[in-house]
Tab-separated table of C-alpha atoms and ligand atoms in Angstrom:
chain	number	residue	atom	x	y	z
A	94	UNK	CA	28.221	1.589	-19.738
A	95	UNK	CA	28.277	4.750	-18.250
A	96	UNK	CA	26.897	5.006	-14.745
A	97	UNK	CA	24.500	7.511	-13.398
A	98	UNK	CA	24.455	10.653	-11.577
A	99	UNK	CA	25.211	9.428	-7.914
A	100	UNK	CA	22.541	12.490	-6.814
A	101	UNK	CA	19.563	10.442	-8.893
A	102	UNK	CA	17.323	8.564	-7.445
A	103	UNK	CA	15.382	5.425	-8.370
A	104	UNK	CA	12.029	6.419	-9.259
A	105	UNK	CA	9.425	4.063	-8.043
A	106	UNK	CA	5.670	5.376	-10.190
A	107	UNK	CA	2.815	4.083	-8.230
A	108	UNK	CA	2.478	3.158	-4.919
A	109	UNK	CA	0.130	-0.284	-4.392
A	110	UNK	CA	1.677	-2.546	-2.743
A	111	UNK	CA	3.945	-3.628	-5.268
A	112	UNK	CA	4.962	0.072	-5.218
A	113	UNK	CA	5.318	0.098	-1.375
A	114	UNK	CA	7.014	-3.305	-1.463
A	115	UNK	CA	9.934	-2.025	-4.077
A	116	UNK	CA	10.713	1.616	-1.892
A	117	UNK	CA	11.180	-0.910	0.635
A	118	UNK	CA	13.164	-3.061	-0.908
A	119	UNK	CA	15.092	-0.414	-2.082
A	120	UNK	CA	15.838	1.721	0.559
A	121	UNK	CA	16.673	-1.273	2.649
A	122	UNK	CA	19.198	-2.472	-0.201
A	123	UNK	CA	21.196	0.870	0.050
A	124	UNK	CA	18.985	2.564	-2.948
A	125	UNK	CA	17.957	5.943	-3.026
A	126	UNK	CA	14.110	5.864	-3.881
A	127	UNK	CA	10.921	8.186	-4.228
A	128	UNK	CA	7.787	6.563	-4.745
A	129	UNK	CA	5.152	8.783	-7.201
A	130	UNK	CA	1.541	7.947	-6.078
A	131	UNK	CA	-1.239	9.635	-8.171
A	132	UNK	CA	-3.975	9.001	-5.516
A	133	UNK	CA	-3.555	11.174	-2.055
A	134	UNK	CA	-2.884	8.136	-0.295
A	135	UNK	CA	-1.249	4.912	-1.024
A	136	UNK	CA	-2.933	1.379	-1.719
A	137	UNK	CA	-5.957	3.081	-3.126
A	138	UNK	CA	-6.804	0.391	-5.622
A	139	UNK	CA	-6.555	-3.368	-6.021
A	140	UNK	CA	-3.815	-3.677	-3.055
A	141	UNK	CA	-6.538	-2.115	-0.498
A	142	UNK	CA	-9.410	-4.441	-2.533
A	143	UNK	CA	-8.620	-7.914	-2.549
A	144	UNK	CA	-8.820	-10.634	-0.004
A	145	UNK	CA	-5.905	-10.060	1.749
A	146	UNK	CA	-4.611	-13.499	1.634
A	147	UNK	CA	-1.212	-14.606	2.029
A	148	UNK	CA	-1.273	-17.551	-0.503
A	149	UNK	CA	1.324	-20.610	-0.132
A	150	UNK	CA	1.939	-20.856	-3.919
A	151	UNK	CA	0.035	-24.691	-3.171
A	152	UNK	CA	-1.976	-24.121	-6.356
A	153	UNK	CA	0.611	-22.167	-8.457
A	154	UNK	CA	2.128	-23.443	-11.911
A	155	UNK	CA	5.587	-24.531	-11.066
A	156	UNK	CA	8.694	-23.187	-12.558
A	157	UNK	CA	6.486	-19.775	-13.353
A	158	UNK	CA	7.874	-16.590	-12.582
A	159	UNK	CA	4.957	-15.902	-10.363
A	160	UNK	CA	5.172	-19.000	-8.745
A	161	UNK	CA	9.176	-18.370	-8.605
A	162	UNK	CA	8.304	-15.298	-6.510
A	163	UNK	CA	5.381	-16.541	-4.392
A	164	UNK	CA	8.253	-18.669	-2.737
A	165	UNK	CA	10.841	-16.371	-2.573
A	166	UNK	CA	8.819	-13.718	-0.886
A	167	UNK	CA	7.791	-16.157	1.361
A	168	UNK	CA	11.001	-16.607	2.498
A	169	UNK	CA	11.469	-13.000	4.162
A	170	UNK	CA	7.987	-11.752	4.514
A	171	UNK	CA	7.258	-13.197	7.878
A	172	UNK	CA	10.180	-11.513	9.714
A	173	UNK	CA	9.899	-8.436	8.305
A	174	UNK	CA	5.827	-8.337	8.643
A	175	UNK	CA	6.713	-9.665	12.248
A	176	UNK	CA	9.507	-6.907	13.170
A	177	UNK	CA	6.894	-3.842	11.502
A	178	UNK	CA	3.855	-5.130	13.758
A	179	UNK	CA	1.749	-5.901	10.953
A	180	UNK	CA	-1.174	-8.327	11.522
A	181	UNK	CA	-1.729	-11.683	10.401
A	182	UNK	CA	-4.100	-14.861	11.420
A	183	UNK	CA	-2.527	-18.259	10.152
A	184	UNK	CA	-5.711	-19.696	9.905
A	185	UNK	CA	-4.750	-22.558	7.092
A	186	UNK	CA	-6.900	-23.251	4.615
A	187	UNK	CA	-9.356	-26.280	3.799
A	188	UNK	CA	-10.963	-27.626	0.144
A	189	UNK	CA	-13.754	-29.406	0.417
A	190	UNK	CA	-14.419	-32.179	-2.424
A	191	UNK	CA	-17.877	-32.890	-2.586
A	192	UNK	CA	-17.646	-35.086	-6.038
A	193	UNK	CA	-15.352	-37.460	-7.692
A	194	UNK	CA	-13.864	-34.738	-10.267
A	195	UNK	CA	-13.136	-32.532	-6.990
A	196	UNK	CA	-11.446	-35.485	-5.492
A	197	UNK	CA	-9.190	-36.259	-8.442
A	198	UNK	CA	-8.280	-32.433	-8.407
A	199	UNK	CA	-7.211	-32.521	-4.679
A	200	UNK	CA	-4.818	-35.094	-5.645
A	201	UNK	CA	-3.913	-33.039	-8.509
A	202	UNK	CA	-3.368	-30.288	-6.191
A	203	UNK	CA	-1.630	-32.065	-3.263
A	204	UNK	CA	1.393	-32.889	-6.006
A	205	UNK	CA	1.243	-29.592	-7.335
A	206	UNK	CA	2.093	-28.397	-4.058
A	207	UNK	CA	4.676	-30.731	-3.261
A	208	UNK	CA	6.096	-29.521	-6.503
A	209	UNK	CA	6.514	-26.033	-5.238
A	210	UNK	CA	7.640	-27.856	-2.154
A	211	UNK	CA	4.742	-26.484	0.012
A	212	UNK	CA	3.285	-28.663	2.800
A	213	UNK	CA	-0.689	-29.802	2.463
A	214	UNK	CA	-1.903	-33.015	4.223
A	215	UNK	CA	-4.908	-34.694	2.874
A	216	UNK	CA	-7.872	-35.203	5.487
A	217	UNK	CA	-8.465	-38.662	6.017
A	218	UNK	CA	-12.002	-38.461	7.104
A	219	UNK	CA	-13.668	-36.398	4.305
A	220	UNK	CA	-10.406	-36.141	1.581
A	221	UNK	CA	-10.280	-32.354	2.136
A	222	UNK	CA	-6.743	-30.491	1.037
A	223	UNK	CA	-5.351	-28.540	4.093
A	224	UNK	CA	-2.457	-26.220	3.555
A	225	UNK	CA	-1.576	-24.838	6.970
A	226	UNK	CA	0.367	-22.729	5.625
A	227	UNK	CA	-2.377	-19.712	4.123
A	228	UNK	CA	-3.307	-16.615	6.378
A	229	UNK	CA	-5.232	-13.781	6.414
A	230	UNK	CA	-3.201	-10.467	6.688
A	231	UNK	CA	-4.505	-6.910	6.427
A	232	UNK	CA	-3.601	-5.346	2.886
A	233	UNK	CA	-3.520	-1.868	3.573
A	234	UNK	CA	-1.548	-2.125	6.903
A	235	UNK	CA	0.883	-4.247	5.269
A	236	UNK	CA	1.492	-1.723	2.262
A	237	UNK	CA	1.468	1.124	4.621
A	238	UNK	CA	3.642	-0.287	7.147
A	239	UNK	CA	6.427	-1.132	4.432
A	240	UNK	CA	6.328	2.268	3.134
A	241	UNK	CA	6.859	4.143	6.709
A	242	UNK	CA	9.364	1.829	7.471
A	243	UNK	CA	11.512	2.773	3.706
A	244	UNK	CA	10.274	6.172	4.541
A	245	UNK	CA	12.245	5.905	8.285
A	246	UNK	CA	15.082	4.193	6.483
A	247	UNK	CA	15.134	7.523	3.989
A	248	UNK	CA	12.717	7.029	1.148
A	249	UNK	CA	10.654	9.697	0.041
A	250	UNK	CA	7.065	9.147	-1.283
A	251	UNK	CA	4.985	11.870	-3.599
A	252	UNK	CA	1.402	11.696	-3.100
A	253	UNK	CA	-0.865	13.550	-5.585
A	254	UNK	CA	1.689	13.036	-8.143
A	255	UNK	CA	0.420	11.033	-11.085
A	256	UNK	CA	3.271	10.880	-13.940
A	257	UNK	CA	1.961	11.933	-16.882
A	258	UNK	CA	5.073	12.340	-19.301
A	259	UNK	CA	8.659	10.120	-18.970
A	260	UNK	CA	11.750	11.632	-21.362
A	261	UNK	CA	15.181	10.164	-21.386
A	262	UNK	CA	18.008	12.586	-20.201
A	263	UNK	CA	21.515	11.827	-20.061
A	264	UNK	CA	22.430	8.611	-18.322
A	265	UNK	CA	18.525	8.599	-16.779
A	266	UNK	CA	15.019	9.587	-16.757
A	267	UNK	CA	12.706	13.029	-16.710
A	268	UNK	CA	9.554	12.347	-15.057
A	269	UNK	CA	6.409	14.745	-15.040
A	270	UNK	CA	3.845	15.042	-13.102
A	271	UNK	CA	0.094	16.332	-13.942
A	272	UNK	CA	0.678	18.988	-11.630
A	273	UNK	CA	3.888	19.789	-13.388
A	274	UNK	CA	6.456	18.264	-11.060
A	275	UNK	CA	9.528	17.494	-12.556
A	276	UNK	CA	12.078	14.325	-11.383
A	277	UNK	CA	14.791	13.248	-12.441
A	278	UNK	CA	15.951	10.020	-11.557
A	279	UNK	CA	18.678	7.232	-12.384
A	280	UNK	CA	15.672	4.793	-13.267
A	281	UNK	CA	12.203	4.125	-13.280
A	282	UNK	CA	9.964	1.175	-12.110
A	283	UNK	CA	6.628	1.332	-13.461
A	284	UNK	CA	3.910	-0.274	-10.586
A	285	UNK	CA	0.997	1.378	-11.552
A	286	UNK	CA	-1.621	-1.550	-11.355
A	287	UNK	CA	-4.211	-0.883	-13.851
A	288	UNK	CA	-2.383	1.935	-15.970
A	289	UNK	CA	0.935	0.453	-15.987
A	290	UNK	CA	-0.012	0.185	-19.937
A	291	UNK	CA	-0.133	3.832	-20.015
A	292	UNK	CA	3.030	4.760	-18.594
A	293	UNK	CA	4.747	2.121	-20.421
A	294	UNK	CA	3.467	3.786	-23.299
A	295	UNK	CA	4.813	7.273	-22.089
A	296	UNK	CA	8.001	5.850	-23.720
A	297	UNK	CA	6.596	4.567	-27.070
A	298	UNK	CA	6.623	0.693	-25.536
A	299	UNK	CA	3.262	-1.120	-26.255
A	300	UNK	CA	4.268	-4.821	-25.330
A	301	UNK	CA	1.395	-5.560	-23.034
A	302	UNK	CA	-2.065	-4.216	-22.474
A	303	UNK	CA	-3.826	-3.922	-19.162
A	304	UNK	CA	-7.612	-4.673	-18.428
A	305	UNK	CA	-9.504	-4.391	-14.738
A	306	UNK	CA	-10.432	-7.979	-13.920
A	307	UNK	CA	-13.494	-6.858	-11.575
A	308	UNK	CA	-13.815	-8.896	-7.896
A	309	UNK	CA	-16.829	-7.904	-5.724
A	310	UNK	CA	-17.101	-9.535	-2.170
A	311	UNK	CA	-19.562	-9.315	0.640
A	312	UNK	CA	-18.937	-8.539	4.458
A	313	UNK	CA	-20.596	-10.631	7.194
A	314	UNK	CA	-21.258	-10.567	11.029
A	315	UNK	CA	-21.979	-13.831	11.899
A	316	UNK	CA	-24.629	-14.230	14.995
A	317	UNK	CA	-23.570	-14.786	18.885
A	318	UNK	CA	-21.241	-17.677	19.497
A	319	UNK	CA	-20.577	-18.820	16.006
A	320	UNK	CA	-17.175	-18.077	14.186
A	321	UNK	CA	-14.702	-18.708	11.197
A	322	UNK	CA	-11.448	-19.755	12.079
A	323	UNK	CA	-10.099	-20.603	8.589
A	324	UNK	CA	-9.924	-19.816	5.135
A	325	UNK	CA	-12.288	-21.837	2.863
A	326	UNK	CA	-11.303	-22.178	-0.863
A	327	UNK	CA	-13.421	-23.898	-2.988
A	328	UNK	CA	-12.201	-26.508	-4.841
A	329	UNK	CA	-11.307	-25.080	-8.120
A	330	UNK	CA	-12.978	-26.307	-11.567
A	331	UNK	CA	-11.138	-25.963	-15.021
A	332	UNK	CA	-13.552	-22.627	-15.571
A	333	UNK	CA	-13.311	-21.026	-12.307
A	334	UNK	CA	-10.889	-20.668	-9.005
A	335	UNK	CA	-14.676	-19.770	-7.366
A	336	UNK	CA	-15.788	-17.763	-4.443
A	337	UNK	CA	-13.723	-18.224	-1.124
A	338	UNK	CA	-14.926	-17.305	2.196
A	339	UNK	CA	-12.460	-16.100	5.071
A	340	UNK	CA	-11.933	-14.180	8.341
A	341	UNK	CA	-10.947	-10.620	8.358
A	342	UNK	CA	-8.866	-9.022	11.325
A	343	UNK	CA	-11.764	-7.641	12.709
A	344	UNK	CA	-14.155	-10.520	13.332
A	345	UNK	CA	-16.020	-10.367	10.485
A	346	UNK	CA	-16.352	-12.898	7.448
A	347	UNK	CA	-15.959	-12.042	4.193
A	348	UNK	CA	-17.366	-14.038	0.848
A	349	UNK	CA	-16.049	-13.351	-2.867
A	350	UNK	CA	-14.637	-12.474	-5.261
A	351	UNK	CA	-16.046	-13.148	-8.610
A	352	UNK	CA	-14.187	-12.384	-11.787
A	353	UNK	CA	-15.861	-10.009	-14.169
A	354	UNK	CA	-13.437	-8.825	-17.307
A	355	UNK	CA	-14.298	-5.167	-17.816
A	356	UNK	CA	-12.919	-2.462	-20.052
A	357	UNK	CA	-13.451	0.991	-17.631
A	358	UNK	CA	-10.711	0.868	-15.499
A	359	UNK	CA	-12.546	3.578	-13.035
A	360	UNK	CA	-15.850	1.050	-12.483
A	361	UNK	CA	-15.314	0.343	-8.358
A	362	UNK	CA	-19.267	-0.316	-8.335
A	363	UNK	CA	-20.734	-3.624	-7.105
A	364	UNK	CA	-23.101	-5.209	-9.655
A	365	UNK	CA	-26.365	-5.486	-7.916
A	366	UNK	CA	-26.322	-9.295	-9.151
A	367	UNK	CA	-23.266	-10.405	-7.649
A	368	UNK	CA	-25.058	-10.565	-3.890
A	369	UNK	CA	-26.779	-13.373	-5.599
A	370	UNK	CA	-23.766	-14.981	-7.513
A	371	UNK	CA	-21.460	-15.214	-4.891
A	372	UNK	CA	-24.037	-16.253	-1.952
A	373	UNK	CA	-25.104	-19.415	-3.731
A	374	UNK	CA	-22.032	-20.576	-3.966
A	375	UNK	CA	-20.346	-18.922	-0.561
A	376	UNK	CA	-23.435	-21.064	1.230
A	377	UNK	CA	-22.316	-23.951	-0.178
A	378	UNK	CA	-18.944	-23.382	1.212
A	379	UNK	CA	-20.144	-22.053	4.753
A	380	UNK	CA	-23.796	-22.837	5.568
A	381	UNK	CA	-23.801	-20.812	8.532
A	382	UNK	CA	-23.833	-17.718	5.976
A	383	UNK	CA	-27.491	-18.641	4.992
A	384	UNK	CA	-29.854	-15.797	5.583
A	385	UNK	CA	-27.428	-13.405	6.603
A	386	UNK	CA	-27.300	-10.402	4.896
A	387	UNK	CA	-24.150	-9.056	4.659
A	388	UNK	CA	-23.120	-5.710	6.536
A	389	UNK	CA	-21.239	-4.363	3.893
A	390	UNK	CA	-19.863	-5.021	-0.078
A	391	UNK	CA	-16.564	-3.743	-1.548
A	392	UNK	CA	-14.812	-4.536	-5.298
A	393	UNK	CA	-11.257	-4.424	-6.296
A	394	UNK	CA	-10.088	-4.091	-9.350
A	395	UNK	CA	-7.475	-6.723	-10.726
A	396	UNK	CA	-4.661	-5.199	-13.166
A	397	UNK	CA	-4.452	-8.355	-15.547
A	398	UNK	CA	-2.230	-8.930	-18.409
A	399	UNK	CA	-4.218	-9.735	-21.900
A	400	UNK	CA	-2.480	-12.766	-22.736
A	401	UNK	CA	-0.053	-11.755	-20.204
A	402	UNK	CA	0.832	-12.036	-16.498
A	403	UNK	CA	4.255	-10.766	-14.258
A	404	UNK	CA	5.350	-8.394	-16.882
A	405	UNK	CA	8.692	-7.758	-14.897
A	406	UNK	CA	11.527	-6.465	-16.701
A	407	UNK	CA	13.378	-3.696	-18.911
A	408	UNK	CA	11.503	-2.014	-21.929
A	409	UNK	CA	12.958	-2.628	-25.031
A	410	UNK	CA	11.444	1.141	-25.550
A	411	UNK	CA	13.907	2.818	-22.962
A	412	UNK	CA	16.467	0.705	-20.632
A	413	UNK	CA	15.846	2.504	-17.846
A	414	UNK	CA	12.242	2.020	-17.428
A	415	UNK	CA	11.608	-1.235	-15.925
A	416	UNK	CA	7.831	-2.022	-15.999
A	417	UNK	CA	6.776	-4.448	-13.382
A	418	UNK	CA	2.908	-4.975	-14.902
A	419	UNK	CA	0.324	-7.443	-14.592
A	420	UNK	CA	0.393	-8.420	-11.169
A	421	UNK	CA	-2.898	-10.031	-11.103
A	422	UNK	CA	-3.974	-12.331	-8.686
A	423	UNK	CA	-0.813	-12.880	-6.006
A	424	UNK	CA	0.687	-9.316	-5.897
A	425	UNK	CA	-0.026	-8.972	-2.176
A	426	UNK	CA	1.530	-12.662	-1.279
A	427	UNK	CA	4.264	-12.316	-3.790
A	428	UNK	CA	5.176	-8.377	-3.803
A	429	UNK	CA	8.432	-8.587	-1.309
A	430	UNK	CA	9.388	-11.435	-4.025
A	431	UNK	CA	8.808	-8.985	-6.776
A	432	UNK	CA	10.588	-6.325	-5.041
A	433	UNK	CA	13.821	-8.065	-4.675
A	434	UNK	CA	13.626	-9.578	-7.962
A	435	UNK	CA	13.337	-6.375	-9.569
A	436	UNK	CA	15.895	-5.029	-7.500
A	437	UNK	CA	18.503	-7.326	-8.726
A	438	UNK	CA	18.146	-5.806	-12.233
A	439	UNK	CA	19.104	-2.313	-11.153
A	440	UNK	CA	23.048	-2.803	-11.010
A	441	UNK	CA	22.259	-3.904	-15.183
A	442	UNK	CA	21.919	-0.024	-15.154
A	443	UNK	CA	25.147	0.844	-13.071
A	444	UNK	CA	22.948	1.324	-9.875
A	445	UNK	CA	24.658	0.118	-6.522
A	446	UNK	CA	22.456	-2.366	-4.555
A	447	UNK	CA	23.416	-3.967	-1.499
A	448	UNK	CA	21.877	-6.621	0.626
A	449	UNK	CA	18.890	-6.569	2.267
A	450	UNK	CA	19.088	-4.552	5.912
A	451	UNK	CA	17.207	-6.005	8.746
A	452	UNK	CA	13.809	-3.954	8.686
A	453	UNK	CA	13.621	-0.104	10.114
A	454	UNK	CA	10.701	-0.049	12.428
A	455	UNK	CA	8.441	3.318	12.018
A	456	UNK	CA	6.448	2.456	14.922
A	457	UNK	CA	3.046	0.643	15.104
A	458	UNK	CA	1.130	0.839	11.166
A	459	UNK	CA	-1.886	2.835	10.823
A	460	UNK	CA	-4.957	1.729	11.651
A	461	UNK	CA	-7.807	3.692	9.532
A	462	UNK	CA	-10.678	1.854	10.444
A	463	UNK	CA	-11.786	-1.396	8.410
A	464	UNK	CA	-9.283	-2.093	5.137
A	465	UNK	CA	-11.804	-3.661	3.434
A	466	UNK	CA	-14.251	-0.024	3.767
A	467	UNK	CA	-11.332	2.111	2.919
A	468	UNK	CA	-11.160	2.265	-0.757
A	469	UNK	CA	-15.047	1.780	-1.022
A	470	UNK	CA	-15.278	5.340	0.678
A	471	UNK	CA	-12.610	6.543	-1.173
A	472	UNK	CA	-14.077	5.895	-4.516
A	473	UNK	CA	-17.373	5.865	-3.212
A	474	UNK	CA	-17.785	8.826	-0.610
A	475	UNK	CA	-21.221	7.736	0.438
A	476	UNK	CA	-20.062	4.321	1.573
A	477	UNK	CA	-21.728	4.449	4.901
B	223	FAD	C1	-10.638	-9.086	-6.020
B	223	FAD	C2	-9.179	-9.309	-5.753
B	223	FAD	C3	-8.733	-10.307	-4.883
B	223	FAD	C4	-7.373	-10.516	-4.674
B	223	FAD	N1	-6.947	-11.367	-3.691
B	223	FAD	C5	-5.615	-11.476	-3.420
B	223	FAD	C6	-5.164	-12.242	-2.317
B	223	FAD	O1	-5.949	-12.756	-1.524
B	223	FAD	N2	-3.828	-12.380	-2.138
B	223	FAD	C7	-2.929	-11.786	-2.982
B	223	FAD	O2	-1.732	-11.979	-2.795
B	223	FAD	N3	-3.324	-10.989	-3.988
B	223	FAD	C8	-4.653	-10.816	-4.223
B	223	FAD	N4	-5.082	-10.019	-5.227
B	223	FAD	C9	-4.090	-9.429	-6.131
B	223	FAD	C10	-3.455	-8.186	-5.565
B	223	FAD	O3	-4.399	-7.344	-4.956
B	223	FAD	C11	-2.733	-7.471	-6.720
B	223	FAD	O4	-1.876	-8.384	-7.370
B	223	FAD	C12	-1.918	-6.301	-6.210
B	223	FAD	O5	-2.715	-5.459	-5.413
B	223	FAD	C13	-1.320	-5.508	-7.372
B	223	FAD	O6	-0.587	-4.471	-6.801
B	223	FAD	P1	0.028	-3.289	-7.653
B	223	FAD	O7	0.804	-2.468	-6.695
B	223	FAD	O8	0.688	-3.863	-8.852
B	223	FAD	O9	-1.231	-2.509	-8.233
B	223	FAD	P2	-2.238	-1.451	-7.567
B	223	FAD	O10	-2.665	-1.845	-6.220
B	223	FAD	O11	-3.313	-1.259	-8.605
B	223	FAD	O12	-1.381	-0.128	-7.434
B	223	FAD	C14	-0.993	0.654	-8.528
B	223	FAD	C15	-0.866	2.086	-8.049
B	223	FAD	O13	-0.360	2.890	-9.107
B	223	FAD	C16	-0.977	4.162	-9.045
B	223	FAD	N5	-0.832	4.787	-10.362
B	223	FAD	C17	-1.472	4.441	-11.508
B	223	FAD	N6	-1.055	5.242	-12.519
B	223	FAD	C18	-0.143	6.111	-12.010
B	223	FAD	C19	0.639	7.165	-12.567
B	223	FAD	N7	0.553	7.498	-13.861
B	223	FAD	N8	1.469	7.867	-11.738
B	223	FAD	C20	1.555	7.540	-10.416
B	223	FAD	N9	0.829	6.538	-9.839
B	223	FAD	C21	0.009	5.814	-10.631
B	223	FAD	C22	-2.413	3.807	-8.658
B	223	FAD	O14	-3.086	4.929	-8.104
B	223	FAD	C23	-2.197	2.696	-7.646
B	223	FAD	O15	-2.101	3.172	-6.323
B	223	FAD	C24	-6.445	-9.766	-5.415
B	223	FAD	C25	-6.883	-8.740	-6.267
B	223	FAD	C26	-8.235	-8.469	-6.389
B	223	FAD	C27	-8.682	-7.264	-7.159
């Protein structure tokens, strides 16, 4: 094999968090990277929309490749979220069983996690699963923060700059841009969430097909004196995982998300029906909730797999586009995983990568008002 132009870098096409977690990665592993983001601003979609929940991997399938990640990001996300100042609550989380099915599944659960090798304990007084070991994070600080930090350690990122055509050149990759920026790079990773399908197909591949998997949650401020100091997942049934309900950063309490397959990948709305959907069963969970009406309501969109899920590798289509696709459910929890993963494949294409460098601090992340507002305005403008 040949190797590549030492003057190319690894091109990096979308910038969620999976995006932000790979340029990272990357420049921390001795890579040079430029991230492509079509939106002006990164961790515009279902990284700045979801419940911002750094998940154990308690409930995941062993020997999965998602599960396979959950636990190796977890491994060296706390020091480097840690050294870059980014915030997180470990607030545990508790499942209730209120019947004998929900029982049997806590014990069903409690092995599962032992499995993955993840500590729960099993409440003696009312047989409730507690994994100590969830928290609540902010999203959009977390992608932001790892993207300054690759962007102090040399990483470049493109805003605006939504690739629209991929061509292969000798020993790499031509990437345009709708505004007809040209890049040309020793490799591509393909992060782009919900249209990862599309750019995959940029180079004739059309393995796996993309759909928004729609969550909508609701925003509370509970009264004087009363407060939520853990996560609260419902104990899941064979149809549904169900509505959680959690503390944000900012004091607030936050129930959701349903799951509502859609085919318009640009519908951010919230269903006027889903106030009524999730607060039956967020009550349920929390009754202090009852007859509060929530402050605020946001929706992320889920990129999920059809009959798919962790599409991570090269495309049989062109070896130097590596899709990374169908990061449903655990992208924020798992993306450092991800990133590392995927960065061991790049030396398949000639591509030097070292070890991973102690983290290069940018200074304290961005704070731009409430995460869970920011997309809603964005796609929204009048979000109050
Ligand atoms: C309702 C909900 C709840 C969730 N809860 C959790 C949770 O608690 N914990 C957890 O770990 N995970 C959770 N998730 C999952 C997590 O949010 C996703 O797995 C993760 O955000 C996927 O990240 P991504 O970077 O792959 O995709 P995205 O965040 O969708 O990012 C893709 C990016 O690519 C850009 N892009 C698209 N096309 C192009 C192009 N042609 N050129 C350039 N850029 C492009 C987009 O603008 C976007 O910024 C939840 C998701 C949802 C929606």
């Amino acid at each position: 094999m040949s190797s590549h132009s030492p003057s190319r870098p690894v091109a990096i096409i979308g910038g969620g968090i999976v995006g932000s977690a790979l340029l990272y990665t990357l420049a921390h592993r001795g890579v040079d990277a430029v991230l492509l983001e079509s939106e002006p601003a990164l961790a515009l979609a279902a990284s700045g929309t979801n419940s911002g929940i750094l998940h154990t991997g308690f409930d995941s399938t062993p020997g999965e490749l998602e599960t396979e990640l959950i636990l190796r990001a977890a491994r060296i996300r706390p020091a480097i979220l840690d050294a870059l100042g980014v915030p997180v609550i470990p607030t545990g989380a508790e499942l209730v069983p209120r019947t004998a099915e929900d029982h049997e599944t806590v014990r069903a659960l409690a092995a599962n996690a032992a499995a993955n090798g993840v500590q729960v304990e099993v409440r003696e007084s009312d047989g409730a699963l507690l994994v100590q070991g969830e928290s609540v994070s902010d999203p959009v600080a977390f992608a932001l923060a790892l993207a300054a930090s690759a962007v102090a350690a040399g990483a470049r990122i493109e805003l605006d700059a939504r690739v629209t055509a991929i061509s292969a050149i000798d020993d790499g990759l031509a990437l345009a841009t709708a505004d007809g920026r040209r890049f040309e790079v020793a490799a591509a990773i393909n992060a782009a969430g919900l249209y990862a399908d599309e750019v995959a197909r940029l180079v004739g591949d059309e393995s796996f097909e993309i759909y928004p998997r729609k969550g909508e949650f609701f925003v509370f401020e509970l009264p004087e004196g009363q407060t939520l100091d853990r996560i609260i997942l419902p104990v899941p049934t064979k149809r549904t995982k169900g509505v959680l309900v959690f503390p944000t950063l900012d004091g607030k309490v936050v129930a959701g998300p349903t799951a509502v397959d859609l085919d318009d990948k640009e519908d951010w709305s919230v269903r006027p029906e889903a106030h009524d959907e999730i607060l039956a069963k967020a009550v349920q969970q929390f009754p202090a909730l009852e007859g509060l009406e929530p402050i605020a309501s946001y929706a992320g969109l889920r990129p999920a797999g059809r009959g798919s899920n962790y599409v991570i590798g090269r495309s049989a289509k062109s070896d130097r586009l590596i899709n990374v696709a169908a990061i449903r459910s655990t992208g924020l929890t798992a993306s450092l995983g991800i990133a590392d993963h995927v960065a061991d494949i790049l030396p398949e294409l000639g591509i030097e990568v070292g070890e991973l460098h102690p983290p290069t601090v940018a200074g304290p992340p961005a704070s731009e008002g409430p995460w869970w507002l920011r997309t809603a305005r964005h796609r929204h403008p009048t979000t109050p």
